Coordinates of N, CA and C in Angstrom, one line a residue:
M1 N -20.8 28.6 -2.4 CA -20.5 29.8 -1.7 C -19.9 29.5 -0.2
R2 N -19.2 29.9 0.2 CA -18.3 29.5 1.5 C -18.9 30.7 2.4
F3 N -18.9 30.3 4.0 CA -19.5 31.0 4.8 C -19.1 32.6 4.7
R4 N -17.7 32.9 4.3 CA -17.2 34.3 4.6 C -17.3 35.1 3.3
D5 N -17.5 34.5 2.3 CA -17.4 35.2 0.9 C -18.7 36.0 1.2
P6 N -18.6 37.0 0.2 CA -19.7 38.1 0.1 C -21.0 37.2 -0.4
I7 N -22.1 37.9 -0.1 CA -23.3 37.4 -0.6 C -24.0 38.7 -1.3
S8 N -24.5 38.6 -2.7 CA -24.8 39.6 -3.4 C -25.8 39.2 -4.4
G9 N -26.6 40.3 -4.8 CA -27.6 40.5 -5.9 C -27.8 41.8 -6.4
T10 N -28.0 41.6 -7.7 CA -27.9 43.1 -8.5 C -29.5 42.7 -9.6
I11 N -30.0 43.9 -9.7 CA -31.6 44.2 -10.3 C -31.3 45.8 -11.1
T12 N -32.0 45.7 -11.9 CA -32.0 46.9 -12.8 C -33.6 47.3 -12.5
I13 N -33.5 48.7 -12.3 CA -34.7 49.4 -11.8 C -35.0 50.7 -13.0
D14 N -36.1 50.7 -13.3 CA -36.7 51.6 -14.3 C -36.9 53.2 -13.5
V15 N -35.6 53.9 -12.8 CA -36.3 54.6 -12.1 C -35.0 55.6 -11.6
D16 N -35.2 56.7 -11.5 CA -34.0 57.6 -11.5 C -32.9 57.2 -10.1
P17 N -31.9 57.0 -10.3 CA -31.0 56.6 -9.3 C -30.8 57.1 -8.1
D18 N -31.0 58.6 -7.9 CA -31.4 59.4 -6.8 C -32.3 58.8 -5.8
R19 N -33.5 58.8 -6.5 CA -34.9 58.3 -5.8 C -34.4 56.8 -5.3
A20 N -33.8 55.8 -6.1 CA -33.5 54.8 -5.7 C -32.6 54.9 -4.2
Y21 N -31.8 55.6 -4.2 CA -30.8 55.6 -3.2 C -31.7 56.3 -1.9
G22 N -32.5 57.1 -2.2 CA -33.3 58.0 -1.1 C -34.3 56.9 -0.3
V23 N -34.6 55.8 -0.7 CA -35.3 54.4 -0.2 C -34.0 53.7 0.3
L24 N -33.3 53.1 -0.3 CA -32.3 52.3 0.2 C -31.4 52.8 1.4
C25 N -31.6 54.2 1.5 CA -30.5 54.5 2.8 C -31.5 54.8 4.1
D26 N -32.6 54.5 3.9 CA -33.7 54.7 5.1 C -34.4 53.5 5.5
P27 N -33.3 53.0 6.4 CA -33.7 51.6 7.0 C -35.3 51.4 7.7
P28 N -35.7 52.4 8.1 CA -37.2 52.1 8.3 C -38.3 51.7 7.0
R29 N -37.8 52.5 6.1 CA -38.6 52.1 4.7 C -38.0 50.9 4.2
M30 N -37.0 51.0 4.1 CA -36.3 49.2 3.8 C -37.0 48.2 4.6
A31 N -37.2 48.0 5.7 CA -38.0 47.0 6.3 C -39.2 46.5 5.6
E32 N -39.8 47.6 4.9 CA -41.1 47.1 4.0 C -40.9 46.3 3.0
F33 N -39.5 46.3 2.5 CA -39.5 45.6 1.3 C -38.5 43.9 2.0
A34 N -38.0 44.0 3.1 CA -37.1 42.9 3.3 C -37.6 41.7 3.6
E35 N -37.2 40.6 3.5 CA -37.9 39.2 4.0 C -38.0 39.1 5.3
E36 N -36.7 39.5 5.9 CA -36.4 39.1 7.4 C -36.6 40.1 8.3
T37 N -36.0 41.4 7.8 CA -36.3 42.4 8.8 C -37.5 42.8 8.6
V38 N -38.5 43.1 10.0 CA -40.0 43.6 10.4 C -39.8 45.0 10.6
A39 N -38.8 45.7 11.1 CA -38.9 47.0 11.6 C -37.4 47.4 11.6
A40 N -37.1 48.8 11.5 CA -36.1 49.8 12.0 C -36.3 50.8 12.4
D41 N -35.7 51.0 13.4 CA -35.9 52.4 14.1 C -34.7 53.0 14.3
W42 N -34.5 54.6 14.2 CA -33.3 55.3 14.5 C -33.1 55.2 15.6
L43 N -31.7 55.4 16.5 CA -31.6 55.4 17.7 C -30.8 56.8 18.1
G44 N -30.6 57.2 19.2 CA -30.0 58.1 19.8 C -30.0 59.5 18.8
G45 N -31.4 59.9 18.5 CA -31.7 61.2 18.0 C -31.7 61.3 16.8
A46 N -30.9 60.3 15.9 CA -30.8 60.2 14.6 C -32.0 60.4 13.9
T47 N -32.6 61.0 12.6 CA -33.4 60.5 11.7 C -33.2 60.5 10.3
R48 N -31.9 60.3 10.2 CA -31.5 59.9 8.5 C -30.0 59.5 8.5
A49 N -29.8 58.9 7.3 CA -28.5 58.2 7.2 C -27.5 59.4 7.3
A50 N -26.5 59.0 8.1 CA -25.2 59.5 8.4 C -24.3 58.6 9.0
V51 N -23.2 58.5 8.7 CA -22.0 58.3 9.0 C -22.1 58.2 10.6
G52 N -22.1 57.0 11.2 CA -22.1 57.0 12.9 C -23.6 57.0 13.1
A53 N -24.6 57.1 12.5 CA -26.2 56.9 12.9 C -26.2 55.4 13.6
R54 N -27.3 55.4 14.4 CA -27.3 54.1 14.7 C -28.9 53.8 14.5
F55 N -29.2 52.4 14.1 CA -30.6 52.2 14.6 C -30.6 50.6 14.8
R56 N -32.0 50.5 15.2 CA -32.2 49.0 15.9 C -33.2 48.0 14.7
G57 N -32.5 47.0 14.6 CA -33.4 46.4 13.6 C -34.4 45.0 14.5
A58 N -35.5 44.9 14.1 CA -36.2 43.8 14.5 C -36.4 42.8 13.4
N59 N -36.1 41.6 13.7 CA -36.0 40.4 12.6 C -37.0 39.3 13.1
R60 N -37.5 38.7 12.0 CA -38.6 37.7 12.1 C -38.1 36.6 11.2
H61 N -38.1 35.3 11.8 CA -37.8 34.1 11.1 C -39.0 32.6 11.8
G62 N -40.1 32.7 10.8 CA -41.1 31.9 11.6 C -41.5 32.7 12.8
R63 N -41.6 31.8 13.9 CA -41.8 32.4 14.9 C -40.7 33.0 15.7
R64 N -39.7 33.1 15.4 CA -38.6 33.6 16.1 C -38.2 34.9 15.9
L65 N -38.1 35.6 16.8 CA -37.9 37.1 16.8 C -36.8 37.8 17.4
W66 N -35.9 38.4 16.9 CA -34.6 38.8 17.6 C -34.5 40.2 17.0
Y67 N -33.6 41.1 17.4 CA -33.0 42.1 17.8 C -31.9 42.3 17.4
T68 N -31.2 43.4 16.4 CA -29.9 43.9 16.3 C -29.7 45.5 16.4
R69 N -28.5 45.6 16.8 CA -28.2 47.0 16.4 C -27.1 47.3 15.3
C70 N -27.1 48.2 14.7 CA -26.9 48.5 13.5 C -26.1 50.2 13.4
R71 N -25.0 50.5 12.9 CA -24.3 51.6 12.7 C -24.1 51.7 11.4
V72 N -24.3 53.1 10.9 CA -23.9 53.0 9.4 C -22.6 53.7 9.2
T73 N -22.1 52.9 8.2 CA -20.7 53.4 7.8 C -20.6 54.1 6.5
D74 N -21.5 53.9 5.8 CA -21.3 54.8 4.5 C -22.7 55.3 4.6
A75 N -22.6 56.5 4.1 CA -24.0 57.5 3.3 C -23.5 58.5 2.5
D76 N -23.3 58.1 1.5 CA -22.8 59.0 0.3 C -23.8 59.3 -1.1
P77 N -24.4 60.0 -0.7 CA -25.2 60.4 -1.8 C -24.7 60.4 -3.2
D78 N -23.3 60.8 -3.2 CA -22.7 61.3 -4.6 C -22.3 60.1 -5.1
R79 N -22.0 59.0 -4.4 CA -21.6 57.8 -4.8 C -22.5 56.8 -4.7
R80 N -23.6 57.4 -4.1 CA -24.8 56.4 -4.2 C -24.3 55.1 -3.3
R81 N -24.0 55.4 -2.3 CA -23.6 54.0 -1.3 C -24.0 54.2 0.0
F82 N -24.8 53.5 0.4 CA -24.9 53.3 1.7 C -24.8 51.8 2.6
A83 N -24.4 52.0 3.7 CA -23.9 50.7 4.4 C -23.9 50.8 5.9
Y84 N -23.9 49.5 6.4 CA -23.8 49.8 7.9 C -23.5 48.4 8.5
E85 N -22.9 48.2 9.6 CA -22.7 47.0 10.3 C -23.7 46.7 11.2
V86 N -23.8 45.3 11.3 CA -24.7 44.7 12.5 C -24.2 44.2 13.5
A87 N -24.6 44.4 14.6 CA -24.0 43.5 15.8 C -25.4 43.3 16.9
T88 N -25.3 42.2 17.5 CA -26.1 42.0 18.4 C -26.2 42.9 19.3
P89 N -27.3 43.1 20.4 CA -27.3 44.0 21.5 C -26.0 43.8 22.5
F90 N -25.5 42.7 22.5 CA -24.5 42.6 23.2 C -23.0 43.1 22.7
K91 N -23.0 43.3 21.3 CA -21.8 43.9 20.7 C -20.9 43.0 19.7
V92 N -21.9 41.6 19.8 CA -21.2 40.6 19.0 C -21.1 41.2 17.4
P93 N -20.4 41.4 16.7 CA -20.5 41.5 15.2 C -21.1 40.3 14.4
I94 N -22.2 40.8 13.5 CA -22.8 39.8 12.9 C -22.4 40.2 11.2
C95 N -22.6 41.1 10.6 CA -22.7 41.2 9.5 C -22.4 42.7 9.2
R96 N -21.9 43.1 7.7 CA -22.1 44.3 7.1 C -22.9 44.1 5.7
W97 N -24.1 45.0 5.8 CA -24.9 45.2 4.6 C -24.1 46.4 3.8
Q98 N -24.2 46.5 2.3 CA -23.9 47.5 1.6 C -25.1 47.5 0.4
Y99 N -25.4 48.5 0.1 CA -26.2 49.2 -1.1 C -25.3 50.1 -2.1
E100 N -25.5 49.5 -3.5 CA -24.8 50.8 -4.2 C -25.8 50.7 -5.3
V101 N -26.0 52.1 -6.1 CA -26.9 52.6 -6.8 C -25.9 53.1 -8.1
E102 N -26.1 52.3 -9.3 CA -25.3 53.2 -10.5 C -26.4 53.3 -11.5
D103 N -25.9 54.3 -12.3 CA -26.5 54.6 -13.6 C -26.6 53.2 -14.6
A104 N -27.9 52.8 -15.0 CA -28.1 51.9 -15.8 C -27.8 52.5 -17.3
P105 N -27.0 51.6 -18.4 CA -27.1 52.2 -19.8 C -28.0 52.6 -20.2
D106 N -29.1 52.0 -20.2 CA -30.4 52.5 -21.2 C -31.3 53.1 -20.2
G107 N -30.5 54.0 -19.1 CA -31.5 54.5 -18.1 C -32.2 53.9 -17.1
G108 N -32.6 54.4 -16.1 CA -32.8 53.6 -14.8 C -31.8 53.7 -14.0
C109 N -31.6 52.6 -13.2 CA -30.7 52.3 -12.5 C -30.2 51.0 -12.1
V110 N -29.0 50.6 -11.8 CA -28.7 49.2 -11.2 C -28.1 49.2 -9.8
V111 N -29.2 48.1 -9.0 CA -29.2 48.1 -7.6 C -28.5 46.7 -7.1
T112 N -27.2 47.3 -6.5 CA -26.6 46.1 -5.9 C -26.6 45.8 -4.3
E113 N -27.0 44.7 -3.8 CA -27.2 44.6 -2.4 C -26.1 43.5 -2.1
T114 N -25.3 43.9 -1.4 CA -24.1 42.6 -0.7 C -24.1 42.7 1.1
C115 N -23.9 41.5 1.3 CA -23.7 41.2 2.6 C -22.5 40.2 3.0
W116 N -21.9 40.6 3.9 CA -20.5 40.3 4.4 C -20.8 39.8 5.7
I117 N -20.8 38.4 6.2 CA -21.0 37.8 7.3 C -19.7 37.5 8.1
R118 N -19.9 38.5 9.4 CA -18.4 38.7 10.1 C -18.6 38.2 11.4
A119 N -19.8 37.2 11.8 CA -20.0 36.6 13.0 C -18.7 35.6 13.2
P120 N -18.2 35.7 14.7 CA -17.2 34.9 15.2 C -17.7 33.6 15.3
V121 N -16.9 32.4 14.7 CA -17.1 31.1 14.7 C -17.9 30.6 15.9
W122 N -17.3 31.2 17.1 CA -18.1 30.4 18.5 C -19.2 31.0 18.7
F123 N -19.8 32.1 17.7 CA -21.1 32.5 17.9 C -22.5 31.9 17.0
I124 N -21.9 31.1 15.8 CA -22.5 30.3 15.1 C -23.7 29.8 15.7
P125 N -23.4 28.5 16.5 CA -24.5 27.8 17.3 C -25.2 28.8 17.7
F126 N -25.1 29.6 18.4 CA -26.0 30.6 18.9 C -26.8 31.5 18.1
A127 N -26.5 31.9 17.0 CA -27.0 32.7 15.8 C -28.2 31.6 15.4
I128 N -27.8 30.2 15.1 CA -28.6 29.4 14.5 C -29.5 29.1 15.8
L129 N -29.5 28.9 17.0 CA -30.6 28.9 18.1 C -31.3 30.3 18.0
I130 N -30.8 31.2 17.8 CA -32.0 32.6 18.2 C -32.5 32.4 16.8
T131 N -31.9 32.4 15.5 CA -32.8 32.6 14.3 C -33.6 31.5 13.6
G132 N -33.2 30.1 14.0 CA -33.6 29.1 13.4 C -33.2 28.6 12.1
V133 N -32.1 29.9 11.5 CA -31.8 29.3 10.2 C -30.5 28.7 10.2
L134 N -30.4 27.6 9.4 CA -29.1 26.7 9.8 C -28.2 27.2 8.6
D135 N -28.6 27.6 7.5 CA -27.8 27.9 6.1 C -28.0 29.4 6.0
R136 N -27.2 30.4 6.9 CA -27.1 31.8 6.6 C -26.8 32.4 5.3
P137 N -25.7 31.9 4.7 CA -25.5 32.2 3.6 C -26.5 32.1 2.6
G138 N -27.0 30.7 2.1 CA -28.3 30.7 1.3 C -29.4 31.4 1.6
A139 N -29.6 31.6 3.0 CA -31.0 32.3 3.5 C -30.7 33.8 2.8
N140 N -29.4 34.4 3.3 CA -29.2 36.0 2.8 C -29.3 36.1 1.5
K141 N -29.0 35.1 0.8 CA -28.7 34.9 -1.0 C -30.3 35.3 -1.6
A142 N -31.0 34.4 -0.8 CA -32.5 34.5 -0.8 C -33.1 35.9 -0.7
H143 N -33.1 36.1 0.4 CA -33.5 37.5 1.0 C -33.2 38.5 0.6
I144 N -31.8 38.7 -0.4 CA -31.5 39.5 -1.2 C -32.3 39.7 -2.5
A145 N -32.5 38.6 -2.8 CA -33.4 38.5 -4.4 C -34.9 39.2 -3.9
T146 N -35.6 38.5 -2.8 CA -36.6 38.9 -2.5 C -36.6 40.4 -2.4
T147 N -35.8 40.9 -1.5 CA -35.8 42.3 -1.0 C -35.6 43.0 -2.6
L148 N -34.8 42.8 -3.1 CA -34.6 43.8 -4.4 C -35.9 43.8 -5.7
A149 N -36.3 42.4 -5.4 CA -37.5 42.4 -6.3 C -38.5 43.2 -6.1
R150 N -39.0 43.3 -4.7 CA -40.0 44.3 -3.7 C -39.8 45.5 -4.0
L151 N -38.2 46.1 -3.9 CA -37.9 47.1 -4.2 C -38.4 47.7 -5.4
K152 N -37.9 47.0 -6.6 CA -38.0 47.2 -8.0 C -39.7 47.4 -8.1
A153 N -40.6 46.5 -7.5 CA -42.0 46.3 -8.0 C -42.7 47.7 -7.3
H154 N -41.8 48.4 -6.0 CA -42.5 49.5 -5.3 C -41.9 50.6 -6.2
L155 N -40.8 51.0 -6.5 CA -40.1 52.1 -7.3 C -40.7 52.2 -8.8
E156 N -41.0 51.2 -9.3 CA -41.4 51.1 -10.8 C -43.3 51.5 -10.7
A157 N -43.7 50.9 -9.8 CA -45.2 51.5 -9.5 C -45.6 52.9 -9.0
A158 N -44.7 53.4 -8.8 CA -44.8 54.7 -8.1 C -44.8 55.7 -9.2

């Protein structure tokens, strides 16, 4: 896996696709299932996913804590796609996250989570210093698997 390649994971969940989308497009709720994100709060009066809505993410790795600013780029319940771009508080681009929900052939749904790292090369040493993560693509791949497994357990248990 190269640094700029998309990082992705997919899982089948035995739940209505619209219900899965409803959770995926709610960043404060998704923080419950994420490995690194510990909280997300809507900004500027936003209360739900809509293109242009912004939220702040709080992230933790070990004892390190950092914040990001995120802007929703896709919030399409008909296509069941939710995506947002992440930047530092100083507006340095970091990545794009995208969630897609499709009907599963035998019922339920298939959820795909994808991340594209977009940090400029000059920022990578600072990102390592801030987060303590040396292998960001590998970490994101593992975090996606964890998030999807937790999401599946939650949705199927309800």
